[in-house]
Amino acid sequence: MICPSCHSEVPDGSFECPYCGEPLCATQKIDLDEISWCPVCGALVPAGKATCPKCSSPMPGARAARSAKKPDRERNPDLPAPGLESAIPPTGPGSYTASSAPDVLPRLKQFIVAAGAAVLIVGGTALAITHPWDPSANDLSAKFPFDTSQAGSPDKIDILDSQDKSGSENKGGSQDPIYDSLMSDYESLVSCAERIDASEVALADKGVSGTDEERSQGSSDAWAVSIEVSNTISAIGSTSDGAGAYAETIGNLKTLGNWLRNRCDALTSAWEMACDSSDPAGEGEQILEKISGNSGYKDLFDQNVEGWKPSPATS
């Protein structure tokens, strides 16, 4: 045959001109009685060829010449399909090759690196927050005296008011919160007793002969002191007895409170009667009769109030 480029005579069946390298597109005549299949790309290889004419893979005579008929895959199912053999990755035990092994190993390496990074990040964050090497790093209390000379005070503050004052004097206090609470309740009861005495005096005067406005105000004052007495008794009952150290004091204060509450019940009832009456002056005796029994509770209160005054528990 003649090369269309350089017009040289080339052997029949050549794929390219051996002189100028021009590809020869002429239809090749291949003897189909003796041909081989390329084990790499599946192309037909003429008999006697040492390399595949398509992919240039060496042909070491691995496949004997055979008929040009299509491979019988029913009798030989393991025979690879032409052009697909190299695209199918190996599977099954022992199928790892030099090219397929890296597909699996990097996953294990990535997992190990990620786990190590997570441990370092979490551990470092925990150490940064807790400061195990410096327990006082998160202590916000004052460590040094604060100079207030520029703020109008010519001295220094050695301890803040909100800090723990253990070991120092609590100015104006007793270092015993239970005693302080009971003492406050005691003073409230004494104050209520004085207000009840004043309300009884007002009842005998303005409650009987006063105006409607004065009777209404007297009734409001009586109810106010009655509510305060009840609240004080509740506060006393909710106070801790200090493991029994203040049990007797709490009982005494409750008794004082109950005497005052009995007086308040009679007093508020008398003021209501005075407010509802159309002739309080004419019903004065009935009104004042309601508080006639209060004198007994008043005497009991006055006789015991000083002796039952709370005192700090002795250790």
Short mmCIF file of C-alpha atoms in Angstrom, two decimals:
data_model
loop_
_atom_site.label_atom_id
_atom_site.label_comp_id
_atom_site.label_asym_id
_atom_site.label_seq_id
_atom_site.Cartn_x
_atom_site.Cartn_y
_atom_site.Cartn_z
CA MET A 1 0.00 0.00 0.00
CA ILE A 2 1.11 3.60 -0.57
CA CYS A 3 1.40 6.23 2.22
CA PRO A 4 -0.90 9.14 1.35
CA SER A 5 1.55 11.61 2.96
CA CYS A 6 5.03 10.72 1.71
CA HIS A 7 3.88 8.33 -1.07
CA SER A 8 6.22 5.63 0.16
CA GLU A 9 5.33 2.01 -0.18
CA VAL A 10 4.47 0.52 3.17
CA PRO A 11 3.57 -3.06 4.10
CA ASP A 12 -0.09 -3.98 4.01
CA GLY A 13 -1.84 -3.82 7.38
CA SER A 14 0.45 -1.12 8.83
CA PHE A 15 -1.17 1.31 11.28
CA GLU A 16 1.22 4.13 10.49
CA CYS A 17 3.87 4.95 7.87
CA PRO A 18 7.32 3.74 8.98
CA TYR A 19 8.92 6.60 7.07
CA CYS A 20 6.92 9.73 8.01
CA GLY A 21 4.81 8.44 10.90
CA GLU A 22 1.54 9.39 9.22
CA PRO A 23 -1.40 7.34 10.63
CA LEU A 24 -2.90 5.07 8.01
CA CYS A 25 -6.68 5.01 8.23
CA ALA A 26 -7.12 2.37 5.62
CA THR A 27 -9.21 -0.59 6.63
CA GLN A 28 -6.97 -3.38 7.83
CA LYS A 29 -7.50 -6.91 6.87
CA ILE A 30 -6.96 -9.23 9.81
CA ASP A 31 -7.03 -12.94 9.65
CA LEU A 32 -9.77 -13.83 12.09
CA ASP A 33 -8.72 -17.42 12.33
CA GLU A 34 -5.69 -16.65 14.44
CA ILE A 35 -6.05 -13.58 16.69
CA SER A 36 -5.49 -12.72 20.34
CA TRP A 37 -7.21 -10.45 22.84
CA CYS A 38 -5.25 -7.76 24.71
CA PRO A 39 -5.43 -8.64 28.44
CA VAL A 40 -5.39 -4.92 29.37
CA CYS A 41 -7.77 -3.10 27.02
CA GLY A 42 -9.45 -6.05 25.31
CA ALA A 43 -8.53 -4.98 21.82
CA LEU A 44 -7.94 -7.53 19.01
CA VAL A 45 -4.26 -8.22 18.44
CA PRO A 46 -3.13 -9.80 15.17
CA ALA A 47 -1.16 -12.99 15.46
CA GLY A 48 2.55 -12.47 15.83
CA LYS A 49 2.28 -8.95 17.28
CA ALA A 50 4.49 -8.42 20.35
CA THR A 51 2.51 -5.39 21.58
CA CYS A 52 -1.11 -4.31 21.54
CA PRO A 53 -1.73 -1.95 18.60
CA LYS A 54 -4.14 0.11 20.75
CA CYS A 55 -2.55 0.48 24.20
CA SER A 56 0.98 -0.75 23.41
CA SER A 57 0.84 -3.27 26.25
CA PRO A 58 3.34 -6.12 25.77
CA MET A 59 1.91 -9.35 24.44
CA PRO A 60 4.08 -12.11 25.91
CA GLY A 61 1.92 -14.75 24.27
CA ALA A 62 -0.29 -14.92 27.30
CA ARG A 63 -3.26 -15.81 25.19
CA ALA A 64 -3.21 -18.29 22.40
CA ALA A 65 -4.71 -17.54 19.06
CA ARG A 66 -8.36 -18.37 18.90
CA SER A 67 -11.37 -17.92 16.79
CA ALA A 68 -12.67 -14.44 16.17
CA LYS A 69 -15.98 -15.42 17.69
CA LYS A 70 -17.02 -13.52 20.80
CA PRO A 71 -15.74 -15.09 24.02
CA ASP A 72 -18.08 -17.66 25.46
CA ARG A 73 -18.70 -16.12 28.92
CA GLU A 74 -21.30 -18.69 29.86
CA ARG A 75 -18.64 -21.40 29.93
CA ASN A 76 -15.96 -19.07 31.31
CA PRO A 77 -17.67 -16.46 33.58
CA ASP A 78 -14.33 -15.24 34.96
CA LEU A 79 -13.24 -13.97 31.56
CA PRO A 80 -12.99 -10.15 31.82
CA ALA A 81 -15.02 -8.00 29.49
CA PRO A 82 -12.94 -6.10 26.92
CA GLY A 83 -12.15 -2.55 28.04
CA LEU A 84 -13.51 -3.03 31.60
CA GLU A 85 -10.87 -5.16 33.25
CA SER A 86 -8.71 -2.29 34.45
CA ALA A 87 -11.70 -0.21 35.69
CA ILE A 88 -13.03 -2.79 38.18
CA PRO A 89 -11.25 -2.62 41.57
CA PRO A 90 -10.19 -5.90 43.16
CA THR A 91 -12.40 -7.30 45.93
CA GLY A 92 -12.25 -10.16 48.38
CA PRO A 93 -9.48 -11.47 50.67
CA GLY A 94 -5.98 -11.12 49.32
CA SER A 95 -7.13 -8.76 46.55
CA TYR A 96 -5.07 -5.76 47.74
CA THR A 97 -2.51 -4.57 45.26
CA ALA A 98 0.13 -1.87 45.25
CA SER A 99 -2.44 0.55 43.80
CA SER A 100 -5.48 -0.41 45.89
CA ALA A 101 -3.87 -0.57 49.36
CA PRO A 102 -3.63 3.27 49.78
CA ASP A 103 -7.43 3.46 49.36
CA VAL A 104 -7.86 1.86 52.81
CA LEU A 105 -4.81 2.82 54.84
CA PRO A 106 -5.31 6.63 54.74
CA ARG A 107 -8.68 6.24 56.47
CA LEU A 108 -7.06 4.64 59.51
CA LYS A 109 -4.36 7.31 59.57
CA GLN A 110 -6.94 10.08 59.36
CA PHE A 111 -8.94 8.57 62.22
CA ILE A 112 -5.84 8.33 64.45
CA VAL A 113 -4.83 11.92 63.69
CA ALA A 114 -8.37 13.24 64.32
CA ALA A 115 -8.65 11.36 67.63
CA GLY A 116 -5.31 12.71 68.81
CA ALA A 117 -6.26 16.27 67.85
CA ALA A 118 -9.59 15.97 69.74
CA VAL A 119 -7.81 14.77 72.90
CA LEU A 120 -5.36 17.66 72.73
CA ILE A 121 -8.08 20.26 72.20
CA VAL A 122 -10.39 19.00 74.98
CA GLY A 123 -7.54 18.44 77.43
CA GLY A 124 -6.00 21.84 76.73
CA THR A 125 -9.33 23.59 77.20
CA ALA A 126 -9.94 21.82 80.53
CA LEU A 127 -6.49 22.79 81.79
CA ALA A 128 -6.96 26.40 80.67
CA ILE A 129 -10.24 26.66 82.61
CA THR A 130 -9.31 24.87 85.84
CA HIS A 131 -5.70 26.08 86.25
CA PRO A 132 -4.63 23.05 88.34
CA TRP A 133 -1.15 24.53 88.73
CA ASP A 134 -2.57 27.75 90.24
CA PRO A 135 -5.70 27.13 92.41
CA SER A 136 -5.99 30.84 93.24
CA ALA A 137 -6.22 31.95 89.60
CA ASN A 138 -10.04 32.20 89.78
CA ASP A 139 -10.16 33.76 93.25
CA LEU A 140 -11.76 37.20 92.88
CA SER A 141 -11.39 38.35 96.50
CA ALA A 142 -9.17 41.31 97.30
CA LYS A 143 -5.55 40.41 98.06
CA PHE A 144 -4.11 43.84 98.84
CA PRO A 145 -5.40 46.93 100.71
CA PHE A 146 -7.18 49.35 98.42
CA ASP A 147 -6.08 52.97 98.63
CA THR A 148 -9.14 55.23 98.76
CA SER A 149 -7.28 58.48 99.45
CA GLN A 150 -8.33 59.84 96.05
CA ALA A 151 -11.98 59.09 96.80
CA GLY A 152 -12.22 61.37 99.84
CA SER A 153 -11.33 58.75 102.49
CA PRO A 154 -7.80 59.17 103.97
CA ASP A 155 -7.41 55.50 104.88
CA LYS A 156 -7.23 52.06 103.31
CA ILE A 157 -9.75 49.22 103.09
CA ASP A 158 -8.23 46.00 104.40
CA ILE A 159 -11.27 43.84 103.66
CA LEU A 160 -14.37 44.31 101.54
CA ASP A 161 -17.77 44.36 103.23
CA SER A 162 -18.99 41.48 101.03
CA GLN A 163 -16.06 39.20 101.95
CA ASP A 164 -16.00 36.66 104.73
CA LYS A 165 -15.37 38.41 108.03
CA SER A 166 -14.36 35.27 109.93
CA GLY A 167 -11.66 36.12 112.45
CA SER A 168 -12.55 39.81 112.54
CA GLU A 169 -15.03 41.92 114.47
CA ASN A 170 -18.49 42.24 112.92
CA LYS A 171 -19.18 45.83 113.80
CA GLY A 172 -22.79 46.34 114.82
CA GLY A 173 -23.50 42.58 114.77
CA SER A 174 -23.18 39.60 117.09
CA GLN A 175 -21.63 36.89 114.87
CA ASP A 176 -24.79 34.84 115.61
CA PRO A 177 -27.46 35.13 112.89
CA ILE A 178 -30.02 33.12 114.88
CA TYR A 179 -29.75 35.46 117.85
CA ASP A 180 -29.95 38.50 115.55
CA SER A 181 -33.12 37.15 113.92
CA LEU A 182 -34.81 36.36 117.23
CA MET A 183 -33.84 39.74 118.64
CA SER A 184 -35.42 41.45 115.63
CA ASP A 185 -38.65 39.48 116.13
CA TYR A 186 -38.65 40.34 119.84
CA GLU A 187 -38.36 44.06 119.10
CA SER A 188 -41.20 43.75 116.57
CA LEU A 189 -43.45 42.18 119.23
CA VAL A 190 -42.66 44.98 121.70
CA SER A 191 -43.50 47.58 119.06
CA CYS A 192 -46.78 45.83 118.22
CA ALA A 193 -47.76 45.74 121.90
CA GLU A 194 -47.32 49.51 122.13
CA ARG A 195 -49.45 50.02 119.00
CA ILE A 196 -52.19 47.76 120.40
CA ASP A 197 -52.26 49.79 123.63
CA ALA A 198 -52.64 52.99 121.60
CA SER A 199 -55.42 51.46 119.47
CA GLU A 200 -57.40 50.43 122.56
CA VAL A 201 -57.17 53.96 123.91
CA ALA A 202 -58.32 55.36 120.57
CA LEU A 203 -61.25 52.91 120.52
CA ALA A 204 -62.56 54.24 123.84
CA ASP A 205 -62.33 57.79 122.48
CA LYS A 206 -62.73 58.15 118.72
CA GLY A 207 -64.18 54.69 118.20
CA VAL A 208 -67.23 55.61 120.22
CA SER A 209 -67.55 59.36 119.78
CA GLY A 210 -65.38 60.20 116.77
CA THR A 211 -66.26 60.76 113.16
CA ASP A 212 -66.70 58.06 110.54
CA GLU A 213 -63.30 58.88 109.05
CA GLU A 214 -61.61 58.52 112.45
CA ARG A 215 -63.30 55.18 113.09
CA SER A 216 -62.32 53.95 109.62
CA GLN A 217 -58.68 54.95 110.22
CA GLY A 218 -58.70 53.32 113.66
CA SER A 219 -60.00 50.07 112.15
CA SER A 220 -57.27 50.14 109.44
CA ASP A 221 -54.57 50.65 112.09
CA ALA A 222 -55.89 47.74 114.15
CA TRP A 223 -55.85 45.43 111.13
CA ALA A 224 -52.32 46.52 110.20
CA VAL A 225 -50.89 45.68 113.61
CA SER A 226 -52.81 42.38 113.63
CA ILE A 227 -51.20 41.36 110.32
CA GLU A 228 -47.73 42.33 111.59
CA VAL A 229 -48.18 40.22 114.72
CA SER A 230 -49.17 37.18 112.63
CA ASN A 231 -46.19 37.65 110.31
CA THR A 232 -43.81 37.94 113.26
CA ILE A 233 -45.13 34.71 114.80
CA SER A 234 -44.60 32.94 111.45
CA ALA A 235 -41.03 34.28 111.25
CA ILE A 236 -40.29 33.04 114.77
CA GLY A 237 -41.62 29.58 113.94
CA SER A 238 -39.41 29.31 110.85
CA THR A 239 -36.21 30.24 112.72
CA SER A 240 -33.73 27.46 113.46
CA ASP A 241 -33.34 26.57 117.13
CA GLY A 242 -29.56 26.19 116.74
CA ALA A 243 -29.48 22.48 117.67
CA GLY A 244 -31.67 23.20 120.69
CA ALA A 245 -29.71 26.22 121.94
CA TYR A 246 -32.61 28.60 121.21
CA ALA A 247 -35.55 26.22 121.57
CA GLU A 248 -36.75 27.78 124.83
CA THR A 249 -36.35 31.33 123.51
CA ILE A 250 -38.38 30.50 120.40
CA GLY A 251 -41.16 29.01 122.54
CA ASN A 252 -41.26 32.10 124.78
CA LEU A 253 -41.47 34.48 121.81
CA LYS A 254 -44.28 32.44 120.29
CA THR A 255 -46.21 32.74 123.56
CA LEU A 256 -45.73 36.51 123.63
CA GLY A 257 -46.93 36.68 120.03
CA ASN A 258 -50.04 34.59 120.74
CA TRP A 259 -51.03 36.89 123.63
CA LEU A 260 -50.78 39.85 121.28
CA ARG A 261 -52.74 38.05 118.57
CA ASN A 262 -55.60 37.34 121.02
CA ARG A 263 -55.72 41.05 121.84
CA CYS A 264 -55.70 41.92 118.11
CA ASP A 265 -58.63 39.59 117.36
CA ALA A 266 -60.79 41.29 120.00
CA LEU A 267 -59.59 44.76 119.00
CA THR A 268 -60.33 44.41 115.27
CA SER A 269 -63.77 42.99 116.09
CA ALA A 270 -64.52 46.01 118.31
CA TRP A 271 -63.43 48.49 115.63
CA GLU A 272 -65.60 46.75 113.02
CA MET A 273 -68.58 47.00 115.32
CA ALA A 274 -67.90 50.70 115.84
CA CYS A 275 -67.66 51.30 112.08
CA ASP A 276 -70.86 49.36 111.34
CA SER A 277 -72.90 50.95 114.14
CA SER A 278 -75.30 53.76 113.29
CA ASP A 279 -75.04 55.04 116.88
CA PRO A 280 -71.59 54.16 118.25
CA ALA A 281 -71.99 56.48 121.22
CA GLY A 282 -75.19 54.69 122.26
CA GLU A 283 -73.54 51.28 121.77
CA GLY A 284 -70.30 52.30 123.44
CA GLU A 285 -70.59 49.77 126.25
CA GLN A 286 -71.14 46.87 123.86
CA ILE A 287 -68.21 47.99 121.74
CA LEU A 288 -65.77 48.31 124.65
CA GLU A 289 -67.04 45.02 126.11
CA LYS A 290 -65.32 43.20 123.26
CA ILE A 291 -61.87 44.22 124.52
CA SER A 292 -62.61 43.82 128.21
CA GLY A 293 -60.80 40.48 128.28
CA ASN A 294 -57.65 41.94 126.78
CA SER A 295 -56.40 43.19 130.11
CA GLY A 296 -55.45 39.67 131.15
CA TYR A 297 -53.32 39.09 128.04
CA LYS A 298 -51.77 42.53 128.48
CA ASP A 299 -50.76 41.74 132.07
CA LEU A 300 -49.20 38.41 131.06
CA PHE A 301 -47.24 40.11 128.28
CA ASP A 302 -45.98 42.93 130.50
CA GLN A 303 -44.94 40.51 133.27
CA ASN A 304 -42.82 38.27 131.01
CA VAL A 305 -41.57 40.45 128.14
CA GLU A 306 -38.39 41.58 129.87
CA GLY A 307 -37.52 38.17 131.29
CA TRP A 308 -37.98 36.47 127.92
CA LYS A 309 -35.76 38.83 125.99
CA PRO A 310 -33.40 36.76 123.79
CA SER A 311 -29.79 36.39 124.79
CA PRO A 312 -26.87 34.92 122.82
CA ALA A 313 -26.39 31.18 123.24
CA THR A 314 -23.36 30.17 125.28
CA SER A 315 -20.94 27.75 123.62
#
